[in-house]
Amino acid sequence: MNQPITKAIVPAAGLGTRLLPATKSQPKEMLPVGRKPAVQYVVEELQAARLSKILIITGRRKRSIEDHFDVEPELVAALERAGNEALLDDLRYLNKSSARFFYTRQSAPKGLGHAVSLGRDFVGDDDCAVALGDSLIAGNDPASPLRGMMAAHKHVGAAAIIAVEQVAPEEAFRYGIVSIDGDSAIPADEPVAITDIVEKPPTGTAPTNLAIAARYTFSPAIFEALQRTAPDRKGEIQLTDAMNILIRMGLPVYAWLLPARHQRYDIGNFESYFRAFIDFALADERYGYLVRKHIKAKAYEL
Ligand code: UTP
């Protein structure tokens, strides 16, 4: 049981309706953020956290995710013939891959909880990590929060550790918000016990400003909780409801505040997608200086 966590689930089967028409025929997880598709950042984070088996939950219109993580000998051969070292280097993410990829399809978008439940056979009796395919962690070493969560998970014998971020009180209604004993001023990078989770609390009712932030570690108990979770009004199985069941079962569920240097970007709507694109393009080691120059020039016109 004290083996390190090696398995991760990446739910990427949602419809992405908030990003239509961009997502009409391509997965939102494949939208570029700077020079890479969003899901590549997620996978690189998982690999850097030494997760060696990655299950991606896909669905209809999501084939390109599988193609993206598959080697393409013809393309590599053509780039080698052309002597294009820079582009070959950009494709190295395939060769140096320290992870094995697995795929399963969620044939209808029955909710995030349902997507995670499809990982049950893959996970078996092990603990696992879950990283949403449409959320990126920024900063130097973006894997460090997840690494910390996985180590703490083993150390405290958690049923779940849930990454959280501080949000403005007027924004809390958009998120799953956790309750803890005490106020929202919790230390970063440490597990803090959660007493309840409220999904999208009406304005003014949020118990804290700590919002669930797309990274989790779970013991196999989550699958039992998911099985017990009733569908919501839209007929979807929500992961938040299953996590509340874990708490009601008396199992230890913790929050893990992401430190400010590891801001999370959700690309699920256009406002946050644009923000992510701009910030990642600015941070790009090859092109960032050009983007900065362009934005500075543009700022005069605004
Ligand atoms: P969202 O809550 O953003 O839902 O999913 P969505 O369906 O993708 O997008 P909208 O609301 O239609 O615009 C958060 C994450 O959970 C995955 C998504 O792919 C995304 O990575 N997800 C969501 C699933 O895998 N299956 C689902 O049924 C729902």
mmCIF file of C-alpha atoms and ligand atoms in Angstrom:
data_model
loop_
_atom_site.group_PDB
_atom_site.id
_atom_site.type_symbol
_atom_site.label_atom_id
_atom_site.label_comp_id
_atom_site.label_asym_id
_atom_site.label_seq_id
_atom_site.Cartn_x
_atom_site.Cartn_y
_atom_site.Cartn_z
ATOM 1 C CA MET A 1 0.000 0.000 0.000
ATOM 2 C CA ASN A 2 2.950 2.306 0.515
ATOM 3 C CA GLN A 3 4.044 1.959 -3.092
ATOM 4 C CA PRO A 4 4.227 5.346 -4.827
ATOM 5 C CA ILE A 5 1.237 6.304 -6.964
ATOM 6 C CA THR A 6 1.932 5.400 -10.612
ATOM 7 C CA LYS A 7 -1.499 5.624 -12.268
ATOM 8 C CA ALA A 8 -3.332 8.704 -13.474
ATOM 9 C CA ILE A 9 -6.737 9.263 -15.053
ATOM 10 C CA VAL A 10 -7.254 12.217 -17.412
ATOM 11 C CA PRO A 11 -10.953 12.875 -18.074
ATOM 12 C CA ALA A 12 -11.197 14.451 -21.534
ATOM 13 C CA ALA A 13 -14.608 13.347 -22.757
ATOM 14 C CA GLY A 14 -16.705 16.459 -22.075
ATOM 15 C CA LEU A 15 -18.586 18.149 -24.923
ATOM 16 C CA GLY A 16 -16.834 21.504 -24.563
ATOM 17 C CA THR A 17 -20.010 23.346 -25.566
ATOM 18 C CA ARG A 18 -18.805 26.606 -24.020
ATOM 19 C CA LEU A 19 -16.041 26.709 -26.636
ATOM 20 C CA LEU A 20 -18.229 26.184 -29.696
ATOM 21 C CA PRO A 21 -17.667 26.573 -32.602
ATOM 22 C CA ALA A 22 -13.954 25.914 -31.894
ATOM 23 C CA THR A 23 -14.883 22.524 -30.440
ATOM 24 C CA LYS A 24 -17.436 21.502 -33.069
ATOM 25 C CA SER A 25 -15.163 18.836 -34.542
ATOM 26 C CA GLN A 26 -12.100 18.879 -32.298
ATOM 27 C CA PRO A 27 -11.673 18.220 -28.587
ATOM 28 C CA LYS A 28 -11.173 21.280 -26.387
ATOM 29 C CA GLU A 29 -8.246 19.415 -24.816
ATOM 30 C CA MET A 30 -6.500 19.649 -28.212
ATOM 31 C CA LEU A 31 -6.862 23.429 -28.535
ATOM 32 C CA PRO A 32 -3.407 25.012 -28.642
ATOM 33 C CA VAL A 33 -2.183 26.966 -25.657
ATOM 34 C CA GLY A 34 0.948 28.595 -27.053
ATOM 35 C CA ARG A 35 2.772 25.966 -29.107
ATOM 36 C CA LYS A 36 1.231 22.823 -27.628
ATOM 37 C CA PRO A 37 -2.253 21.394 -27.278
ATOM 38 C CA ALA A 38 -3.639 21.818 -23.753
ATOM 39 C CA VAL A 39 -3.628 18.099 -22.958
ATOM 40 C CA GLN A 40 0.103 17.814 -23.746
ATOM 41 C CA TYR A 41 0.888 20.109 -20.803
ATOM 42 C CA VAL A 42 -1.283 17.909 -18.591
ATOM 43 C CA VAL A 43 0.454 14.723 -19.736
ATOM 44 C CA GLU A 44 3.916 16.293 -19.332
ATOM 45 C CA GLU A 45 2.968 17.323 -15.797
ATOM 46 C CA LEU A 46 1.911 13.751 -15.005
ATOM 47 C CA GLN A 47 5.111 12.324 -16.474
ATOM 48 C CA ALA A 48 7.184 14.800 -14.455
ATOM 49 C CA ALA A 49 5.303 13.591 -11.365
ATOM 50 C CA ARG A 50 6.553 10.087 -12.286
ATOM 51 C CA LEU A 51 3.106 8.757 -13.147
ATOM 52 C CA SER A 52 3.927 5.978 -15.581
ATOM 53 C CA LYS A 53 0.466 4.741 -16.587
ATOM 54 C CA ILE A 54 -1.939 7.315 -17.937
ATOM 55 C CA LEU A 55 -5.547 6.520 -18.791
ATOM 56 C CA ILE A 56 -7.201 9.167 -20.958
ATOM 57 C CA ILE A 57 -11.003 9.110 -20.976
ATOM 58 C CA THR A 58 -12.001 10.107 -24.476
ATOM 59 C CA GLY A 59 -15.232 10.074 -26.435
ATOM 60 C CA ARG A 60 -16.661 10.702 -29.858
ATOM 61 C CA ARG A 61 -14.724 13.385 -31.777
ATOM 62 C CA LYS A 62 -11.732 12.832 -29.477
ATOM 63 C CA ARG A 63 -9.623 10.596 -31.733
ATOM 64 C CA SER A 64 -7.019 13.318 -32.267
ATOM 65 C CA ILE A 65 -5.946 13.019 -28.608
ATOM 66 C CA GLU A 66 -4.912 9.413 -29.223
ATOM 67 C CA ASP A 67 -3.166 10.377 -32.455
ATOM 68 C CA HIS A 68 -1.269 13.139 -30.692
ATOM 69 C CA PHE A 69 0.392 10.720 -28.257
ATOM 70 C CA ASP A 70 1.171 8.121 -30.908
ATOM 71 C CA VAL A 71 4.515 8.114 -32.726
ATOM 72 C CA GLU A 72 4.321 8.895 -36.431
ATOM 73 C CA PRO A 73 7.367 7.360 -38.179
ATOM 74 C CA GLU A 74 6.545 8.931 -41.591
ATOM 75 C CA LEU A 75 6.514 12.450 -40.136
ATOM 76 C CA VAL A 76 9.761 11.846 -38.231
ATOM 77 C CA ALA A 77 11.415 10.407 -41.358
ATOM 78 C CA ALA A 78 10.325 13.425 -43.439
ATOM 79 C CA LEU A 79 11.707 15.875 -40.858
ATOM 80 C CA GLU A 80 14.967 13.882 -40.670
ATOM 81 C CA ARG A 81 15.299 13.980 -44.457
ATOM 82 C CA ALA A 82 14.773 17.741 -44.339
ATOM 83 C CA GLY A 83 17.304 18.022 -41.482
ATOM 84 C CA ASN A 84 14.764 19.975 -39.430
ATOM 85 C CA GLU A 85 16.269 19.530 -35.972
ATOM 86 C CA ALA A 86 14.069 22.158 -34.287
ATOM 87 C CA LEU A 87 10.841 20.441 -35.279
ATOM 88 C CA LEU A 88 12.250 16.998 -34.511
ATOM 89 C CA ASP A 89 13.016 18.349 -31.070
ATOM 90 C CA ASP A 90 9.414 19.517 -30.704
ATOM 91 C CA LEU A 91 8.283 15.945 -31.358
ATOM 92 C CA ARG A 92 10.654 14.445 -28.784
ATOM 93 C CA TYR A 93 7.805 14.365 -26.262
ATOM 94 C CA LEU A 94 6.856 11.138 -28.018
ATOM 95 C CA ASN A 95 10.233 9.375 -27.809
ATOM 96 C CA LYS A 96 11.201 10.393 -24.311
ATOM 97 C CA SER A 97 7.824 9.321 -23.037
ATOM 98 C CA SER A 98 8.236 7.638 -19.691
ATOM 99 C CA ALA A 99 4.555 6.733 -19.585
ATOM 100 C CA ARG A 100 2.310 4.130 -21.169
ATOM 101 C CA PHE A 101 -0.969 5.440 -22.487
ATOM 102 C CA PHE A 102 -4.335 3.752 -22.149
ATOM 103 C CA TYR A 103 -7.631 4.958 -23.572
ATOM 104 C CA THR A 104 -11.234 4.282 -22.844
ATOM 105 C CA ARG A 105 -14.311 5.945 -24.257
ATOM 106 C CA GLN A 106 -17.150 7.527 -22.372
ATOM 107 C CA SER A 107 -19.853 6.998 -24.953
ATOM 108 C CA ALA A 108 -22.132 9.707 -23.549
ATOM 109 C CA PRO A 109 -21.045 12.698 -21.435
ATOM 110 C CA LYS A 110 -22.655 11.484 -18.209
ATOM 111 C CA GLY A 111 -20.567 13.751 -15.995
ATOM 112 C CA LEU A 112 -17.063 14.007 -14.600
ATOM 113 C CA GLY A 113 -17.791 11.440 -11.893
ATOM 114 C CA HIS A 114 -18.969 8.947 -14.491
ATOM 115 C CA ALA A 115 -15.817 9.607 -16.566
ATOM 116 C CA VAL A 116 -13.598 8.891 -13.534
ATOM 117 C CA SER A 117 -15.596 5.747 -12.699
ATOM 118 C CA LEU A 118 -14.549 4.294 -16.071
ATOM 119 C CA GLY A 119 -11.018 4.065 -14.643
ATOM 120 C CA ARG A 120 -12.024 1.489 -12.042
ATOM 121 C CA ASP A 121 -10.517 -1.590 -13.716
ATOM 122 C CA PHE A 122 -7.395 0.341 -14.702
ATOM 123 C CA VAL A 123 -6.805 1.508 -11.122
ATOM 124 C CA GLY A 124 -7.751 -1.752 -9.369
ATOM 125 C CA ASP A 125 -6.619 -1.735 -5.724
ATOM 126 C CA ASP A 126 -4.111 1.097 -6.171
ATOM 127 C CA ASP A 127 -4.284 4.772 -5.298
ATOM 128 C CA CYS A 128 -4.406 7.085 -8.304
ATOM 129 C CA ALA A 129 -4.145 10.689 -9.434
ATOM 130 C CA VAL A 130 -6.777 12.490 -11.517
ATOM 131 C CA ALA A 131 -5.943 15.532 -13.678
ATOM 132 C CA LEU A 132 -8.593 17.259 -15.783
ATOM 133 C CA GLY A 133 -7.560 17.474 -19.414
ATOM 134 C CA ASP A 134 -8.726 21.077 -19.762
ATOM 135 C CA SER A 135 -6.793 22.570 -16.833
ATOM 136 C CA LEU A 136 -3.133 23.563 -16.878
ATOM 137 C CA ILE A 137 -0.769 24.330 -14.027
ATOM 138 C CA ALA A 138 1.704 27.120 -14.759
ATOM 139 C CA GLY A 139 5.104 27.905 -13.313
ATOM 140 C CA ASN A 140 8.485 26.303 -13.080
ATOM 141 C CA ASP A 141 8.032 22.593 -12.390
ATOM 142 C CA PRO A 142 4.215 22.441 -12.764
ATOM 143 C CA ALA A 143 4.292 18.857 -11.405
ATOM 144 C CA SER A 144 5.400 19.909 -7.955
ATOM 145 C CA PRO A 145 1.875 20.341 -6.463
ATOM 146 C CA LEU A 146 0.812 16.885 -7.652
ATOM 147 C CA ARG A 147 4.062 15.340 -6.418
ATOM 148 C CA GLY A 148 3.430 16.902 -3.008
ATOM 149 C CA MET A 149 -0.185 15.684 -2.985
ATOM 150 C CA MET A 150 0.847 12.121 -3.903
ATOM 151 C CA ALA A 151 3.485 11.975 -1.169
ATOM 152 C CA ALA A 152 1.057 13.419 1.410
ATOM 153 C CA HIS A 153 -1.663 10.998 0.275
ATOM 154 C CA LYS A 154 0.546 8.061 1.290
ATOM 155 C CA HIS A 155 1.837 9.777 4.408
ATOM 156 C CA VAL A 156 -1.575 10.596 5.912
ATOM 157 C CA GLY A 157 -3.446 7.590 4.453
ATOM 158 C CA ALA A 158 -5.942 9.813 2.634
ATOM 159 C CA ALA A 159 -9.076 8.731 0.811
ATOM 160 C CA ALA A 160 -8.706 11.879 -1.296
ATOM 161 C CA ILE A 161 -6.580 14.988 -1.560
ATOM 162 C CA ILE A 162 -8.140 17.749 -3.633
ATOM 163 C CA ALA A 163 -6.149 20.666 -5.047
ATOM 164 C CA VAL A 164 -7.823 23.994 -4.285
ATOM 165 C CA GLU A 165 -7.186 27.608 -5.241
ATOM 166 C CA GLN A 166 -8.295 30.878 -3.692
ATOM 167 C CA VAL A 167 -10.962 32.648 -5.765
ATOM 168 C CA ALA A 168 -12.655 36.041 -5.344
ATOM 169 C CA PRO A 169 -15.839 35.665 -3.211
ATOM 170 C CA GLU A 170 -17.994 36.997 -6.083
ATOM 171 C CA GLU A 171 -16.609 34.245 -8.342
ATOM 172 C CA ALA A 172 -17.268 31.359 -5.918
ATOM 173 C CA PHE A 173 -20.640 30.546 -7.506
ATOM 174 C CA ARG A 174 -18.789 29.157 -10.548
ATOM 175 C CA TYR A 175 -16.852 26.498 -8.595
ATOM 176 C CA GLY A 176 -16.985 23.546 -6.251
ATOM 177 C CA ILE A 177 -16.141 25.129 -2.885
ATOM 178 C CA VAL A 178 -14.727 23.215 0.079
ATOM 179 C CA SER A 179 -15.574 23.714 3.759
ATOM 180 C CA ILE A 180 -12.844 23.315 6.350
ATOM 181 C CA ASP A 181 -12.624 23.901 10.097
ATOM 182 C CA GLY A 182 -11.620 27.560 10.262
ATOM 183 C CA ASP A 183 -11.365 30.232 7.595
ATOM 184 C CA SER A 184 -9.856 30.196 4.099
ATOM 185 C CA ALA A 185 -6.380 31.189 5.284
ATOM 186 C CA ILE A 186 -4.790 27.768 4.988
ATOM 187 C CA PRO A 187 -1.122 27.058 4.272
ATOM 188 C CA ALA A 188 -0.132 26.074 0.730
ATOM 189 C CA ASP A 189 1.324 22.642 0.000
ATOM 190 C CA GLU A 190 -0.125 20.964 3.104
ATOM 191 C CA PRO A 191 -3.132 18.696 3.581
ATOM 192 C CA VAL A 192 -6.027 20.367 5.460
ATOM 193 C CA ALA A 193 -9.106 18.275 6.366
ATOM 194 C CA ILE A 194 -12.299 19.032 4.426
ATOM 195 C CA THR A 195 -15.676 18.800 6.165
ATOM 196 C CA ASP A 196 -17.979 19.364 3.169
ATOM 197 C CA ILE A 197 -18.040 20.383 -0.486
ATOM 198 C CA VAL A 198 -20.695 22.586 -2.096
ATOM 199 C CA GLU A 199 -21.027 22.697 -5.871
ATOM 200 C CA LYS A 200 -21.590 26.200 -7.278
ATOM 201 C CA PRO A 201 -22.944 27.859 -4.095
ATOM 202 C CA PRO A 202 -25.362 30.771 -4.697
ATOM 203 C CA THR A 203 -23.635 34.169 -4.343
ATOM 204 C CA GLY A 204 -22.995 35.083 -0.724
ATOM 205 C CA THR A 205 -23.372 31.529 0.620
ATOM 206 C CA ALA A 206 -19.919 30.048 -0.081
ATOM 207 C CA PRO A 207 -18.404 28.661 3.152
ATOM 208 C CA THR A 208 -14.842 29.587 2.044
ATOM 209 C CA ASN A 209 -13.152 30.980 -1.068
ATOM 210 C CA LEU A 210 -11.290 27.696 -1.663
ATOM 211 C CA ALA A 211 -12.299 26.315 -5.061
ATOM 212 C CA ILE A 212 -11.581 22.838 -6.378
ATOM 213 C CA ALA A 213 -8.711 23.085 -8.851
ATOM 214 C CA ALA A 214 -8.679 20.103 -11.242
ATOM 215 C CA ARG A 215 -6.049 17.886 -9.572
ATOM 216 C CA TYR A 216 -6.880 15.046 -7.154
ATOM 217 C CA THR A 217 -5.431 11.943 -5.557
ATOM 218 C CA PHE A 218 -7.788 9.112 -4.612
ATOM 219 C CA SER A 219 -7.764 5.788 -2.838
ATOM 220 C CA PRO A 220 -9.876 3.049 -4.514
ATOM 221 C CA ALA A 221 -12.716 4.044 -2.122
ATOM 222 C CA ILE A 222 -13.642 6.733 -4.662
ATOM 223 C CA PHE A 223 -15.004 4.026 -6.974
ATOM 224 C CA GLU A 224 -17.308 2.712 -4.271
ATOM 225 C CA ALA A 225 -18.453 6.286 -3.581
ATOM 226 C CA LEU A 226 -19.041 6.874 -7.304
ATOM 227 C CA GLN A 227 -21.131 3.728 -7.481
ATOM 228 C CA ARG A 228 -23.282 5.070 -4.648
ATOM 229 C CA THR A 229 -23.623 8.514 -6.261
ATOM 230 C CA ALA A 230 -27.063 9.313 -7.661
ATOM 231 C CA PRO A 231 -27.263 11.231 -10.949
ATOM 232 C CA ASP A 232 -27.971 14.964 -10.602
ATOM 233 C CA ARG A 233 -30.899 16.818 -12.210
ATOM 234 C CA LYS A 234 -29.148 16.691 -15.601
ATOM 235 C CA GLY A 235 -28.647 12.928 -15.251
ATOM 236 C CA GLU A 236 -24.869 13.347 -14.672
ATOM 237 C CA ILE A 237 -22.752 11.684 -11.997
ATOM 238 C CA GLN A 238 -20.768 14.424 -10.306
ATOM 239 C CA LEU A 239 -17.329 13.830 -8.799
ATOM 240 C CA THR A 240 -18.136 16.417 -6.116
ATOM 241 C CA ASP A 241 -21.077 14.312 -4.899
ATOM 242 C CA ALA A 242 -18.855 11.220 -4.712
ATOM 243 C CA MET A 243 -16.235 13.142 -2.714
ATOM 244 C CA ASN A 244 -18.968 14.233 -0.290
ATOM 245 C CA ILE A 245 -19.947 10.572 0.079
ATOM 246 C CA LEU A 246 -16.314 9.791 1.014
ATOM 247 C CA ILE A 247 -16.583 12.428 3.753
ATOM 248 C CA ARG A 248 -19.939 11.009 4.946
ATOM 249 C CA MET A 249 -18.339 7.543 5.021
ATOM 250 C CA GLY A 250 -15.989 9.031 7.641
ATOM 251 C CA LEU A 251 -12.963 8.760 5.344
ATOM 252 C CA PRO A 252 -10.199 11.382 5.432
ATOM 253 C CA VAL A 253 -10.511 13.917 2.605
ATOM 254 C CA TYR A 254 -8.094 16.838 2.430
ATOM 255 C CA ALA A 255 -7.635 20.123 0.578
ATOM 256 C CA TRP A 256 -4.237 21.068 -0.849
ATOM 257 C CA LEU A 257 -3.857 24.772 -1.593
ATOM 258 C CA LEU A 258 -1.893 25.409 -4.782
ATOM 259 C CA PRO A 259 0.883 27.893 -4.075
ATOM 260 C CA ALA A 260 0.606 31.252 -5.873
ATOM 261 C CA ARG A 261 3.564 30.379 -8.129
ATOM 262 C CA HIS A 262 1.511 27.532 -9.610
ATOM 263 C CA GLN A 263 -1.512 29.331 -10.986
ATOM 264 C CA ARG A 264 -4.130 27.066 -12.569
ATOM 265 C CA TYR A 265 -5.628 27.830 -15.959
ATOM 266 C CA ASP A 266 -8.938 26.297 -16.982
ATOM 267 C CA ILE A 267 -9.474 26.556 -20.732
ATOM 268 C CA GLY A 268 -13.178 25.653 -20.544
ATOM 269 C CA ASN A 269 -14.551 29.053 -21.591
ATOM 270 C CA PHE A 270 -13.256 31.668 -24.012
ATOM 271 C CA GLU A 271 -12.264 34.227 -21.385
ATOM 272 C CA SER A 272 -10.081 31.770 -19.473
ATOM 273 C CA TYR A 273 -8.829 30.147 -22.687
ATOM 274 C CA PHE A 274 -7.632 33.501 -24.066
ATOM 275 C CA ARG A 275 -5.988 34.329 -20.753
ATOM 276 C CA ALA A 276 -4.211 30.956 -20.725
ATOM 277 C CA PHE A 277 -3.082 31.358 -24.325
ATOM 278 C CA ILE A 278 -1.659 34.839 -23.736
ATOM 279 C CA ASP A 279 0.155 33.891 -20.510
ATOM 280 C CA PHE A 280 1.640 30.685 -21.914
ATOM 281 C CA ALA A 281 2.648 32.455 -25.154
ATOM 282 C CA LEU A 282 4.328 35.183 -23.070
ATOM 283 C CA ALA A 283 6.202 32.530 -21.094
ATOM 284 C CA ASP A 284 7.325 30.704 -24.255
ATOM 285 C CA GLU A 285 11.102 30.417 -24.261
ATOM 286 C CA ARG A 286 11.319 30.676 -28.069
ATOM 287 C CA TYR A 287 8.626 33.217 -28.947
ATOM 288 C CA GLY A 288 7.734 34.881 -25.639
ATOM 289 C CA TYR A 289 9.849 38.005 -26.317
ATOM 290 C CA LEU A 290 8.006 38.585 -29.618
ATOM 291 C CA VAL A 291 4.606 38.257 -27.955
ATOM 292 C CA ARG A 292 5.708 40.671 -25.238
ATOM 293 C CA LYS A 293 6.856 43.174 -27.892
ATOM 294 C CA HIS A 294 3.533 42.859 -29.700
ATOM 295 C CA ILE A 295 1.465 43.287 -26.537
ATOM 296 C CA LYS A 296 3.474 46.326 -25.453
ATOM 297 C CA ALA A 297 2.968 47.963 -28.844
ATOM 298 C CA LYS A 298 -0.711 47.070 -28.788
ATOM 299 C CA ALA A 299 -1.209 48.435 -25.269
ATOM 300 C CA TYR A 300 -0.691 51.955 -26.615
ATOM 301 C CA GLU A 301 -3.690 51.529 -28.911
ATOM 302 C CA LEU A 302 -6.032 50.300 -26.163
HETATM 303 P P1 UTP B 1 -16.475 20.561 -17.915
HETATM 304 O O1 UTP B 1 -17.155 20.686 -16.627
HETATM 305 O O2 UTP B 1 -15.742 21.757 -18.408
HETATM 306 O O3 UTP B 1 -17.557 20.086 -18.984
HETATM 307 O O4 UTP B 1 -15.479 19.319 -17.822
HETATM 308 P P2 UTP B 1 -17.473 19.947 -20.562
HETATM 309 O O5 UTP B 1 -18.610 19.067 -20.960
HETATM 310 O O6 UTP B 1 -16.113 19.481 -21.009
HETATM 311 O O7 UTP B 1 -17.649 21.416 -21.147
HETATM 312 P P3 UTP B 1 -18.992 22.285 -21.394
HETATM 313 O O8 UTP B 1 -19.597 22.534 -20.042
HETATM 314 O O9 UTP B 1 -19.858 21.507 -22.335
HETATM 315 O O10 UTP B 1 -18.464 23.540 -22.028
HETATM 316 C C1 UTP B 1 -14.322 19.309 -17.020
HETATM 317 C C2 UTP B 1 -13.424 18.152 -17.463
HETATM 318 O O11 UTP B 1 -14.118 16.906 -17.299
HETATM 319 C C3 UTP B 1 -14.219 16.210 -18.525
HETATM 320 C C4 UTP B 1 -13.996 17.280 -19.612
HETATM 321 O O12 UTP B 1 -13.472 16.713 -20.797
HETATM 322 C C5 UTP B 1 -13.030 18.233 -18.937
HETATM 323 O O13 UTP B 1 -11.683 17.820 -19.090
HETATM 324 N N1 UTP B 1 -15.549 15.565 -18.619
HETATM 325 C C6 UTP B 1 -16.679 16.267 -18.315
HETATM 326 C C7 UTP B 1 -15.647 14.255 -19.032
HETATM 327 O O14 UTP B 1 -14.613 13.587 -19.316
HETATM 328 N N2 UTP B 1 -16.891 13.679 -19.133
HETATM 329 C C8 UTP B 1 -18.027 14.347 -18.836
HETATM 330 O O15 UTP B 1 -19.135 13.761 -18.966
HETATM 331 C C9 UTP B 1 -17.916 15.686 -18.415
#
